[in-house]
Amino acid sequence: MLRAVLAGTTLLAVGIILRKPFPRDGSIWGWIILAGLGMTGLGYYGMFHAAEFVSPGLATVIANGQPLIAAGLAFQFLRERLSSKGWIGLWLGFAGILIIAGPRILQGPLALSTGFAYVLLAAFGVAVGNIAIKKLSGRADAAIAMGLQLLIGAVPLAFLALLTEDQGQIDWSPVFIASLLGLAIPGTALAFWLWQYTLGKIELSKANVFSFLVPVFGLTIGAAFFGERLTPLIIMGTAIATAGVWLTTIKSSSDVQPKAKGARDGRA
């Protein structure tokens, strides 16, 4: 909750300093509210509580089903149609994550239905939030829209935190404050601003597939800076996930030829 509030306040401050307009259209506010409740509210709530019940490996696999959920929603609500190559790439990316997280799933405790439900709730919330953010792209300033959705999503999180958590247990140490600032500003505020900007340039399904690379980057950083071991299984999963991203995003000849034909017709 603190992370969302700090990130949202930072983005709004930037937008106000740059004199960016606040939305006036009711439909834009509707998409902002949906993004906040889905992406920030359900997304954060589900993932944080899932850690109490399921292993990190299983949580990673279920959460990375989000691009598949979002692709289905994008087909229904955004009229985005992935080619068969794109769908194969999405499933390849998911398979790569499954291979990477497989050992952690087997070593961890058995998943409880409650934990599974929390992760699935988070994945669905993020997928719905992505649809809303895509709808906002080009219609609302990114700093203002993402700042508002973070603050809106923080409201139910704050309410639940007051009911279920002891606020006196927070240790406001320099390490905690530094971690909070790092997570909130570059890790959340900047990330959301860039995400809305990105969705204004390319289709949601093609942008979302890069989510499969998040565990890959995490493993690479762990190996480079913390001496974590990369097993052959992890390397294989990384290669498969990367291939899935490449397959989904690369342009095929069918994507290019119609444009070239149109250009020739125009010259004629």
PDB file of C-alpha atoms in Angstrom:
ATOM      1  CA  MET A   1       0.000   0.000   0.000  1.00  0.00           C
ATOM      2  CA  LEU A   2       2.799   2.430   0.926  1.00  0.00           C
ATOM      3  CA  ARG A   3       4.551   1.589  -2.322  1.00  0.00           C
ATOM      4  CA  ALA A   4       1.450   2.390  -4.398  1.00  0.00           C
ATOM      5  CA  VAL A   5       0.745   5.633  -2.529  1.00  0.00           C
ATOM      6  CA  LEU A   6       4.308   6.895  -2.877  1.00  0.00           C
ATOM      7  CA  ALA A   7       4.504   5.919  -6.558  1.00  0.00           C
ATOM      8  CA  GLY A   8       1.116   7.443  -7.352  1.00  0.00           C
ATOM      9  CA  THR A   9       1.904  10.677  -5.527  1.00  0.00           C
ATOM     10  CA  THR A  10       5.236  10.947  -7.350  1.00  0.00           C
ATOM     11  CA  LEU A  11       3.621  10.523 -10.767  1.00  0.00           C
ATOM     12  CA  LEU A  12       0.875  13.029 -10.000  1.00  0.00           C
ATOM     13  CA  ALA A  13       3.471  15.544  -8.791  1.00  0.00           C
ATOM     14  CA  VAL A  14       5.424  15.120 -12.032  1.00  0.00           C
ATOM     15  CA  GLY A  15       2.262  15.537 -14.090  1.00  0.00           C
ATOM     16  CA  ILE A  16       1.224  18.668 -12.206  1.00  0.00           C
ATOM     17  CA  ILE A  17       4.703  20.207 -12.484  1.00  0.00           C
ATOM     18  CA  LEU A  18       4.629  19.554 -16.239  1.00  0.00           C
ATOM     19  CA  ARG A  19       1.101  21.032 -16.371  1.00  0.00           C
ATOM     20  CA  LYS A  20      -0.455  17.907 -17.810  1.00  0.00           C
ATOM     21  CA  PRO A  21      -4.273  17.926 -17.891  1.00  0.00           C
ATOM     22  CA  PHE A  22      -6.455  15.796 -15.655  1.00  0.00           C
ATOM     23  CA  PRO A  23      -9.018  13.686 -17.515  1.00  0.00           C
ATOM     24  CA  ARG A  24     -12.501  15.137 -17.910  1.00  0.00           C
ATOM     25  CA  ASP A  25     -14.213  12.417 -19.906  1.00  0.00           C
ATOM     26  CA  GLY A  26     -16.218   9.957 -17.803  1.00  0.00           C
ATOM     27  CA  SER A  27     -15.108   6.942 -19.834  1.00  0.00           C
ATOM     28  CA  ILE A  28     -11.449   7.777 -19.215  1.00  0.00           C
ATOM     29  CA  TRP A  29     -12.097   7.940 -15.481  1.00  0.00           C
ATOM     30  CA  GLY A  30     -13.832   4.579 -15.743  1.00  0.00           C
ATOM     31  CA  TRP A  31     -10.764   2.979 -17.305  1.00  0.00           C
ATOM     32  CA  ILE A  32      -8.500   4.613 -14.694  1.00  0.00           C
ATOM     33  CA  ILE A  33     -10.635   3.204 -11.866  1.00  0.00           C
ATOM     34  CA  LEU A  34     -10.670  -0.241 -13.496  1.00  0.00           C
ATOM     35  CA  ALA A  35      -6.878  -0.125 -13.918  1.00  0.00           C
ATOM     36  CA  GLY A  36      -6.427   0.863 -10.278  1.00  0.00           C
ATOM     37  CA  LEU A  37      -8.731  -1.792  -8.854  1.00  0.00           C
ATOM     38  CA  GLY A  38      -7.379  -4.499 -11.163  1.00  0.00           C
ATOM     39  CA  MET A  39      -3.671  -3.828 -11.604  1.00  0.00           C
ATOM     40  CA  THR A  40      -2.881  -2.239  -8.245  1.00  0.00           C
ATOM     41  CA  GLY A  41      -5.686  -3.470  -5.994  1.00  0.00           C
ATOM     42  CA  LEU A  42      -6.178  -7.115  -6.975  1.00  0.00           C
ATOM     43  CA  GLY A  43      -2.650  -7.512  -8.374  1.00  0.00           C
ATOM     44  CA  TYR A  44      -0.798  -6.443  -5.237  1.00  0.00           C
ATOM     45  CA  TYR A  45      -3.309  -8.004  -2.835  1.00  0.00           C
ATOM     46  CA  GLY A  46      -3.245 -11.388  -4.542  1.00  0.00           C
ATOM     47  CA  MET A  47       0.512 -11.727  -4.942  1.00  0.00           C
ATOM     48  CA  PHE A  48       1.444 -10.545  -1.446  1.00  0.00           C
ATOM     49  CA  HIS A  49      -1.033 -12.873   0.267  1.00  0.00           C
ATOM     50  CA  ALA A  50      -0.236 -15.817  -2.012  1.00  0.00           C
ATOM     51  CA  ALA A  51       3.285 -15.917  -0.565  1.00  0.00           C
ATOM     52  CA  GLU A  52       1.771 -17.116   2.723  1.00  0.00           C
ATOM     53  CA  PHE A  53       0.378 -20.280   1.143  1.00  0.00           C
ATOM     54  CA  VAL A  54       2.320 -21.373  -1.945  1.00  0.00           C
ATOM     55  CA  SER A  55       5.952 -21.756  -2.946  1.00  0.00           C
ATOM     56  CA  PRO A  56       7.604 -18.972  -4.973  1.00  0.00           C
ATOM     57  CA  GLY A  57       8.013 -21.374  -7.888  1.00  0.00           C
ATOM     58  CA  LEU A  58       4.333 -22.198  -8.147  1.00  0.00           C
ATOM     59  CA  ALA A  59       3.390 -18.543  -7.666  1.00  0.00           C
ATOM     60  CA  THR A  60       5.730 -17.610 -10.540  1.00  0.00           C
ATOM     61  CA  VAL A  61       4.174 -20.156 -12.887  1.00  0.00           C
ATOM     62  CA  ILE A  62       0.574 -19.201 -12.126  1.00  0.00           C
ATOM     63  CA  ALA A  63       1.299 -15.464 -12.241  1.00  0.00           C
ATOM     64  CA  ASN A  64       2.979 -15.847 -15.626  1.00  0.00           C
ATOM     65  CA  GLY A  65      -0.267 -17.147 -17.017  1.00  0.00           C
ATOM     66  CA  GLN A  66      -1.274 -13.465 -17.038  1.00  0.00           C
ATOM     67  CA  PRO A  67      -0.120 -12.791 -20.635  1.00  0.00           C
ATOM     68  CA  LEU A  68      -2.312 -15.688 -21.790  1.00  0.00           C
ATOM     69  CA  ILE A  69      -5.324 -14.321 -19.896  1.00  0.00           C
ATOM     70  CA  ALA A  70      -4.641 -10.820 -21.219  1.00  0.00           C
ATOM     71  CA  ALA A  71      -4.342 -12.109 -24.796  1.00  0.00           C
ATOM     72  CA  GLY A  72      -7.805 -13.655 -24.520  1.00  0.00           C
ATOM     73  CA  LEU A  73      -9.249 -10.451 -23.067  1.00  0.00           C
ATOM     74  CA  ALA A  74      -7.475  -8.377 -25.723  1.00  0.00           C
ATOM     75  CA  PHE A  75      -9.131 -10.470 -28.437  1.00  0.00           C
ATOM     76  CA  GLN A  76     -12.540  -9.836 -26.881  1.00  0.00           C
ATOM     77  CA  PHE A  77     -12.264  -6.174 -25.875  1.00  0.00           C
ATOM     78  CA  LEU A  78      -9.475  -4.701 -28.006  1.00  0.00           C
ATOM     79  CA  ARG A  79     -10.019  -6.748 -31.174  1.00  0.00           C
ATOM     80  CA  GLU A  80      -6.354  -7.771 -31.116  1.00  0.00           C
ATOM     81  CA  ARG A  81      -5.841 -10.979 -33.064  1.00  0.00           C
ATOM     82  CA  LEU A  82      -2.627 -12.897 -32.542  1.00  0.00           C
ATOM     83  CA  SER A  83      -1.494 -15.152 -35.346  1.00  0.00           C
ATOM     84  CA  SER A  84      -0.942 -18.847 -34.722  1.00  0.00           C
ATOM     85  CA  LYS A  85       2.769 -18.013 -34.486  1.00  0.00           C
ATOM     86  CA  GLY A  86       2.004 -15.485 -31.764  1.00  0.00           C
ATOM     87  CA  TRP A  87      -0.017 -17.981 -29.725  1.00  0.00           C
ATOM     88  CA  ILE A  88       2.735 -20.583 -30.081  1.00  0.00           C
ATOM     89  CA  GLY A  89       5.194 -17.974 -28.821  1.00  0.00           C
ATOM     90  CA  LEU A  90       3.012 -17.207 -25.785  1.00  0.00           C
ATOM     91  CA  TRP A  91       2.739 -20.872 -24.851  1.00  0.00           C
ATOM     92  CA  LEU A  92       6.480 -21.360 -25.425  1.00  0.00           C
ATOM     93  CA  GLY A  93       7.205 -18.483 -23.063  1.00  0.00           C
ATOM     94  CA  PHE A  94       4.924 -20.007 -20.439  1.00  0.00           C
ATOM     95  CA  ALA A  95       6.573 -23.411 -20.918  1.00  0.00           C
ATOM     96  CA  GLY A  96       9.976 -21.826 -20.353  1.00  0.00           C
ATOM     97  CA  ILE A  97       8.799 -20.335 -17.054  1.00  0.00           C
ATOM     98  CA  LEU A  98       7.371 -23.724 -16.060  1.00  0.00           C
ATOM     99  CA  ILE A  99      10.752 -25.358 -16.678  1.00  0.00           C
ATOM    100  CA  ILE A 100      12.619 -22.653 -14.738  1.00  0.00           C
ATOM    101  CA  ALA A 101      10.274 -22.819 -11.742  1.00  0.00           C
ATOM    102  CA  GLY A 102       9.791 -26.601 -11.825  1.00  0.00           C
ATOM    103  CA  PRO A 103      12.426 -27.516  -9.197  1.00  0.00           C
ATOM    104  CA  ARG A 104      11.096 -24.888  -6.785  1.00  0.00           C
ATOM    105  CA  ILE A 105       7.591 -26.280  -7.170  1.00  0.00           C
ATOM    106  CA  LEU A 106       8.777 -29.806  -6.353  1.00  0.00           C
ATOM    107  CA  GLN A 107      10.881 -28.672  -3.390  1.00  0.00           C
ATOM    108  CA  GLY A 108       8.243 -26.380  -1.884  1.00  0.00           C
ATOM    109  CA  PRO A 109       5.213 -27.322   0.179  1.00  0.00           C
ATOM    110  CA  LEU A 110       2.074 -28.556  -1.502  1.00  0.00           C
ATOM    111  CA  ALA A 111       0.002 -25.698  -2.829  1.00  0.00           C
ATOM    112  CA  LEU A 112      -3.129 -24.910  -0.913  1.00  0.00           C
ATOM    113  CA  SER A 113      -6.288 -23.956  -2.749  1.00  0.00           C
ATOM    114  CA  THR A 114      -6.267 -20.595  -0.954  1.00  0.00           C
ATOM    115  CA  GLY A 115      -2.815 -19.718  -2.269  1.00  0.00           C
ATOM    116  CA  PHE A 116      -3.731 -20.824  -5.777  1.00  0.00           C
ATOM    117  CA  ALA A 117      -6.805 -18.601  -5.648  1.00  0.00           C
ATOM    118  CA  TYR A 118      -4.752 -15.600  -4.500  1.00  0.00           C
ATOM    119  CA  VAL A 119      -2.247 -15.926  -7.360  1.00  0.00           C
ATOM    120  CA  LEU A 120      -4.991 -16.486  -9.911  1.00  0.00           C
ATOM    121  CA  LEU A 121      -6.795 -13.422  -8.561  1.00  0.00           C
ATOM    122  CA  ALA A 122      -3.623 -11.372  -8.977  1.00  0.00           C
ATOM    123  CA  ALA A 123      -3.041 -12.636 -12.530  1.00  0.00           C
ATOM    124  CA  PHE A 124      -6.625 -11.846 -13.524  1.00  0.00           C
ATOM    125  CA  GLY A 125      -6.447  -8.402 -11.901  1.00  0.00           C
ATOM    126  CA  VAL A 126      -3.234  -7.537 -13.745  1.00  0.00           C
ATOM    127  CA  ALA A 127      -4.691  -8.794 -17.037  1.00  0.00           C
ATOM    128  CA  VAL A 128      -7.812  -6.644 -16.615  1.00  0.00           C
ATOM    129  CA  GLY A 129      -5.627  -3.701 -15.587  1.00  0.00           C
ATOM    130  CA  ASN A 130      -3.583  -4.117 -18.756  1.00  0.00           C
ATOM    131  CA  ILE A 131      -6.725  -3.917 -20.883  1.00  0.00           C
ATOM    132  CA  ALA A 132      -7.679  -0.689 -19.094  1.00  0.00           C
ATOM    133  CA  ILE A 133      -4.202   0.820 -19.507  1.00  0.00           C
ATOM    134  CA  LYS A 134      -4.246  -0.031 -23.212  1.00  0.00           C
ATOM    135  CA  LYS A 135      -7.591   1.782 -23.480  1.00  0.00           C
ATOM    136  CA  LEU A 136      -6.015   4.822 -21.785  1.00  0.00           C
ATOM    137  CA  SER A 137      -3.035   4.952 -24.145  1.00  0.00           C
ATOM    138  CA  GLY A 138      -3.239   8.050 -26.291  1.00  0.00           C
ATOM    139  CA  ARG A 139      -6.309   9.334 -24.425  1.00  0.00           C
ATOM    140  CA  ALA A 140      -4.792  10.403 -21.091  1.00  0.00           C
ATOM    141  CA  ASP A 141      -1.383  11.616 -19.971  1.00  0.00           C
ATOM    142  CA  ALA A 142       0.626   8.677 -18.650  1.00  0.00           C
ATOM    143  CA  ALA A 143       1.895  10.394 -15.489  1.00  0.00           C
ATOM    144  CA  ILE A 144      -1.574  11.598 -14.480  1.00  0.00           C
ATOM    145  CA  ALA A 145      -3.440   8.416 -15.435  1.00  0.00           C
ATOM    146  CA  MET A 146      -0.978   6.024 -13.816  1.00  0.00           C
ATOM    147  CA  GLY A 147      -0.641   8.203 -10.727  1.00  0.00           C
ATOM    148  CA  LEU A 148      -4.409   8.227 -10.290  1.00  0.00           C
ATOM    149  CA  GLN A 149      -4.801   4.485 -10.811  1.00  0.00           C
ATOM    150  CA  LEU A 150      -2.092   3.748  -8.236  1.00  0.00           C
ATOM    151  CA  LEU A 151      -3.782   5.953  -5.645  1.00  0.00           C
ATOM    152  CA  ILE A 152      -7.220   4.498  -6.438  1.00  0.00           C
ATOM    153  CA  GLY A 153      -5.871   0.967  -6.116  1.00  0.00           C
ATOM    154  CA  ALA A 154      -4.194   1.876  -2.839  1.00  0.00           C
ATOM    155  CA  VAL A 155      -7.542   2.772  -1.222  1.00  0.00           C
ATOM    156  CA  PRO A 156      -8.863  -0.800  -0.782  1.00  0.00           C
ATOM    157  CA  LEU A 157      -5.345  -1.962   0.114  1.00  0.00           C
ATOM    158  CA  ALA A 158      -5.152   0.664   2.876  1.00  0.00           C
ATOM    159  CA  PHE A 159      -8.587  -0.318   4.160  1.00  0.00           C
ATOM    160  CA  LEU A 160      -7.619  -3.999   4.332  1.00  0.00           C
ATOM    161  CA  ALA A 161      -4.265  -3.162   5.928  1.00  0.00           C
ATOM    162  CA  LEU A 162      -5.953  -1.172   8.693  1.00  0.00           C
ATOM    163  CA  LEU A 163      -8.301  -4.076   9.401  1.00  0.00           C
ATOM    164  CA  THR A 164      -5.808  -6.937   9.288  1.00  0.00           C
ATOM    165  CA  GLU A 165      -2.316  -5.581  10.026  1.00  0.00           C
ATOM    166  CA  ASP A 166      -0.567  -3.978  12.983  1.00  0.00           C
ATOM    167  CA  GLN A 167       0.833  -0.687  11.684  1.00  0.00           C
ATOM    168  CA  GLY A 168       3.101  -0.415  14.710  1.00  0.00           C
ATOM    169  CA  GLN A 169       5.211  -3.308  13.432  1.00  0.00           C
ATOM    170  CA  ILE A 170       6.675  -1.226  10.602  1.00  0.00           C
ATOM    171  CA  ASP A 171      10.344  -0.543  11.295  1.00  0.00           C
ATOM    172  CA  TRP A 172      11.147   2.795   9.665  1.00  0.00           C
ATOM    173  CA  SER A 173      14.849   2.026   9.423  1.00  0.00           C
ATOM    174  CA  PRO A 174      17.104   3.567   6.753  1.00  0.00           C
ATOM    175  CA  VAL A 175      17.208   0.203   4.974  1.00  0.00           C
ATOM    176  CA  PHE A 176      13.401  -0.033   4.914  1.00  0.00           C
ATOM    177  CA  ILE A 177      13.029   3.547   3.656  1.00  0.00           C
ATOM    178  CA  ALA A 178      15.645   3.013   0.940  1.00  0.00           C
ATOM    179  CA  SER A 179      13.939  -0.210  -0.149  1.00  0.00           C
ATOM    180  CA  LEU A 180      10.542   1.488  -0.201  1.00  0.00           C
ATOM    181  CA  LEU A 181      11.845   4.380  -2.300  1.00  0.00           C
ATOM    182  CA  GLY A 182      13.537   2.000  -4.729  1.00  0.00           C
ATOM    183  CA  LEU A 183      10.420  -0.113  -5.152  1.00  0.00           C
ATOM    184  CA  ALA A 184       8.066   2.855  -5.373  1.00  0.00           C
ATOM    185  CA  ILE A 185       9.830   5.303  -7.682  1.00  0.00           C
ATOM    186  CA  PRO A 186      11.888   3.433 -10.302  1.00  0.00           C
ATOM    187  CA  GLY A 187      10.235   0.065  -9.625  1.00  0.00           C
ATOM    188  CA  THR A 188       6.612   1.237  -9.780  1.00  0.00           C
ATOM    189  CA  ALA A 189       6.157   4.878 -10.836  1.00  0.00           C
ATOM    190  CA  LEU A 190       8.650   4.813 -13.703  1.00  0.00           C
ATOM    191  CA  ALA A 191       7.623   1.284 -14.707  1.00  0.00           C
ATOM    192  CA  PHE A 192       3.928   2.183 -14.995  1.00  0.00           C
ATOM    193  CA  TRP A 193       4.691   5.391 -16.899  1.00  0.00           C
ATOM    194  CA  LEU A 194       6.825   3.477 -19.401  1.00  0.00           C
ATOM    195  CA  TRP A 195       4.240   0.695 -19.634  1.00  0.00           C
ATOM    196  CA  GLN A 196       1.413   3.020 -20.690  1.00  0.00           C
ATOM    197  CA  TYR A 197       3.747   4.713 -23.159  1.00  0.00           C
ATOM    198  CA  THR A 198       4.709   1.304 -24.587  1.00  0.00           C
ATOM    199  CA  LEU A 199       1.091   0.170 -24.948  1.00  0.00           C
ATOM    200  CA  GLY A 200       0.444   3.294 -26.978  1.00  0.00           C
ATOM    201  CA  LYS A 201       2.965   2.039 -29.540  1.00  0.00           C
ATOM    202  CA  ILE A 202       2.335  -1.719 -29.873  1.00  0.00           C
ATOM    203  CA  GLU A 203      -0.372  -4.299 -29.239  1.00  0.00           C
ATOM    204  CA  LEU A 204      -0.928  -5.457 -25.662  1.00  0.00           C
ATOM    205  CA  SER A 205      -0.327  -9.139 -26.412  1.00  0.00           C
ATOM    206  CA  LYS A 206       3.014  -8.432 -28.068  1.00  0.00           C
ATOM    207  CA  ALA A 207       4.160  -6.120 -25.272  1.00  0.00           C
ATOM    208  CA  ASN A 208       2.901  -8.423 -22.528  1.00  0.00           C
ATOM    209  CA  VAL A 209       4.914 -11.400 -23.726  1.00  0.00           C
ATOM    210  CA  PHE A 210       8.045  -9.676 -22.404  1.00  0.00           C
ATOM    211  CA  SER A 211       6.717 -10.480 -18.906  1.00  0.00           C
ATOM    212  CA  PHE A 212       8.197 -13.928 -19.450  1.00  0.00           C
ATOM    213  CA  LEU A 213      11.663 -12.348 -19.362  1.00  0.00           C
ATOM    214  CA  VAL A 214      11.246 -10.954 -15.826  1.00  0.00           C
ATOM    215  CA  PRO A 215      12.303 -14.232 -14.123  1.00  0.00           C
ATOM    216  CA  VAL A 216      15.091 -14.549 -16.700  1.00  0.00           C
ATOM    217  CA  PHE A 217      16.489 -11.133 -15.783  1.00  0.00           C
ATOM    218  CA  GLY A 218      16.148 -11.975 -12.090  1.00  0.00           C
ATOM    219  CA  LEU A 219      18.103 -15.206 -12.492  1.00  0.00           C
ATOM    220  CA  THR A 220      20.784 -13.464 -14.561  1.00  0.00           C
ATOM    221  CA  ILE A 221      21.246 -10.736 -11.945  1.00  0.00           C
ATOM    222  CA  GLY A 222      21.340 -13.362  -9.201  1.00  0.00           C
ATOM    223  CA  ALA A 223      24.071 -15.262 -11.017  1.00  0.00           C
ATOM    224  CA  ALA A 224      26.099 -12.151 -11.851  1.00  0.00           C
ATOM    225  CA  PHE A 225      25.979 -10.376  -8.484  1.00  0.00           C
ATOM    226  CA  PHE A 226      25.075 -12.977  -5.864  1.00  0.00           C
ATOM    227  CA  GLY A 227      26.785 -16.103  -7.139  1.00  0.00           C
ATOM    228  CA  GLU A 228      23.562 -18.040  -7.683  1.00  0.00           C
ATOM    229  CA  ARG A 229      23.991 -21.181  -9.764  1.00  0.00           C
ATOM    230  CA  LEU A 230      22.408 -21.499 -13.206  1.00  0.00           C
ATOM    231  CA  THR A 231      21.507 -25.154 -13.709  1.00  0.00           C
ATOM    232  CA  PRO A 232      21.124 -26.734 -17.166  1.00  0.00           C
ATOM    233  CA  LEU A 233      17.357 -26.814 -16.567  1.00  0.00           C
ATOM    234  CA  ILE A 234      17.290 -23.072 -15.865  1.00  0.00           C
ATOM    235  CA  ILE A 235      19.372 -22.359 -18.970  1.00  0.00           C
ATOM    236  CA  MET A 236      17.030 -24.491 -21.088  1.00  0.00           C
ATOM    237  CA  GLY A 237      13.947 -22.779 -19.659  1.00  0.00           C
ATOM    238  CA  THR A 238      15.516 -19.379 -20.281  1.00  0.00           C
ATOM    239  CA  ALA A 239      16.233 -20.275 -23.906  1.00  0.00           C
ATOM    240  CA  ILE A 240      12.670 -21.514 -24.459  1.00  0.00           C
ATOM    241  CA  ALA A 241      11.109 -18.430 -22.821  1.00  0.00           C
ATOM    242  CA  THR A 242      13.323 -16.136 -24.906  1.00  0.00           C
ATOM    243  CA  ALA A 243      12.397 -18.044 -28.072  1.00  0.00           C
ATOM    244  CA  GLY A 244       8.733 -17.593 -27.192  1.00  0.00           C
ATOM    245  CA  VAL A 245       9.179 -13.832 -26.854  1.00  0.00           C
ATOM    246  CA  TRP A 246      11.023 -13.692 -30.174  1.00  0.00           C
ATOM    247  CA  LEU A 247       8.385 -15.779 -31.959  1.00  0.00           C
ATOM    248  CA  THR A 248       5.520 -13.614 -30.691  1.00  0.00           C
ATOM    249  CA  THR A 249       7.091 -10.265 -31.530  1.00  0.00           C
ATOM    250  CA  ILE A 250       8.905 -10.911 -34.809  1.00  0.00           C
ATOM    251  CA  LYS A 251       7.117  -9.657 -37.912  1.00  0.00           C
ATOM    252  CA  SER A 252       6.174 -12.282 -40.460  1.00  0.00           C
ATOM    253  CA  SER A 253       6.057 -11.794 -44.226  1.00  0.00           C
ATOM    254  CA  SER A 254       2.259 -11.603 -44.024  1.00  0.00           C
ATOM    255  CA  ASP A 255       2.591  -8.549 -41.758  1.00  0.00           C
ATOM    256  CA  VAL A 256       4.850  -6.729 -44.208  1.00  0.00           C
ATOM    257  CA  GLN A 257       3.584  -7.694 -47.661  1.00  0.00           C
ATOM    258  CA  PRO A 258       0.157  -5.995 -47.463  1.00  0.00           C
ATOM    259  CA  LYS A 259       1.829  -2.686 -46.568  1.00  0.00           C
ATOM    260  CA  ALA A 260       4.298  -3.031 -49.429  1.00  0.00           C
ATOM    261  CA  LYS A 261       1.482  -3.875 -51.828  1.00  0.00           C
ATOM    262  CA  GLY A 262      -0.486  -0.841 -50.648  1.00  0.00           C
ATOM    263  CA  ALA A 263       2.532   1.381 -51.226  1.00  0.00           C
ATOM    264  CA  ARG A 264       2.911   0.059 -54.797  1.00  0.00           C
ATOM    265  CA  ASP A 265      -0.779   0.583 -55.482  1.00  0.00           C
ATOM    266  CA  GLY A 266      -0.507   4.159 -54.215  1.00  0.00           C
ATOM    267  CA  ARG A 267       2.383   4.911 -56.570  1.00  0.00           C
ATOM    268  CA  ALA A 268       0.457   3.416 -59.451  1.00  0.00           C
TER     269      ALA A 268
END
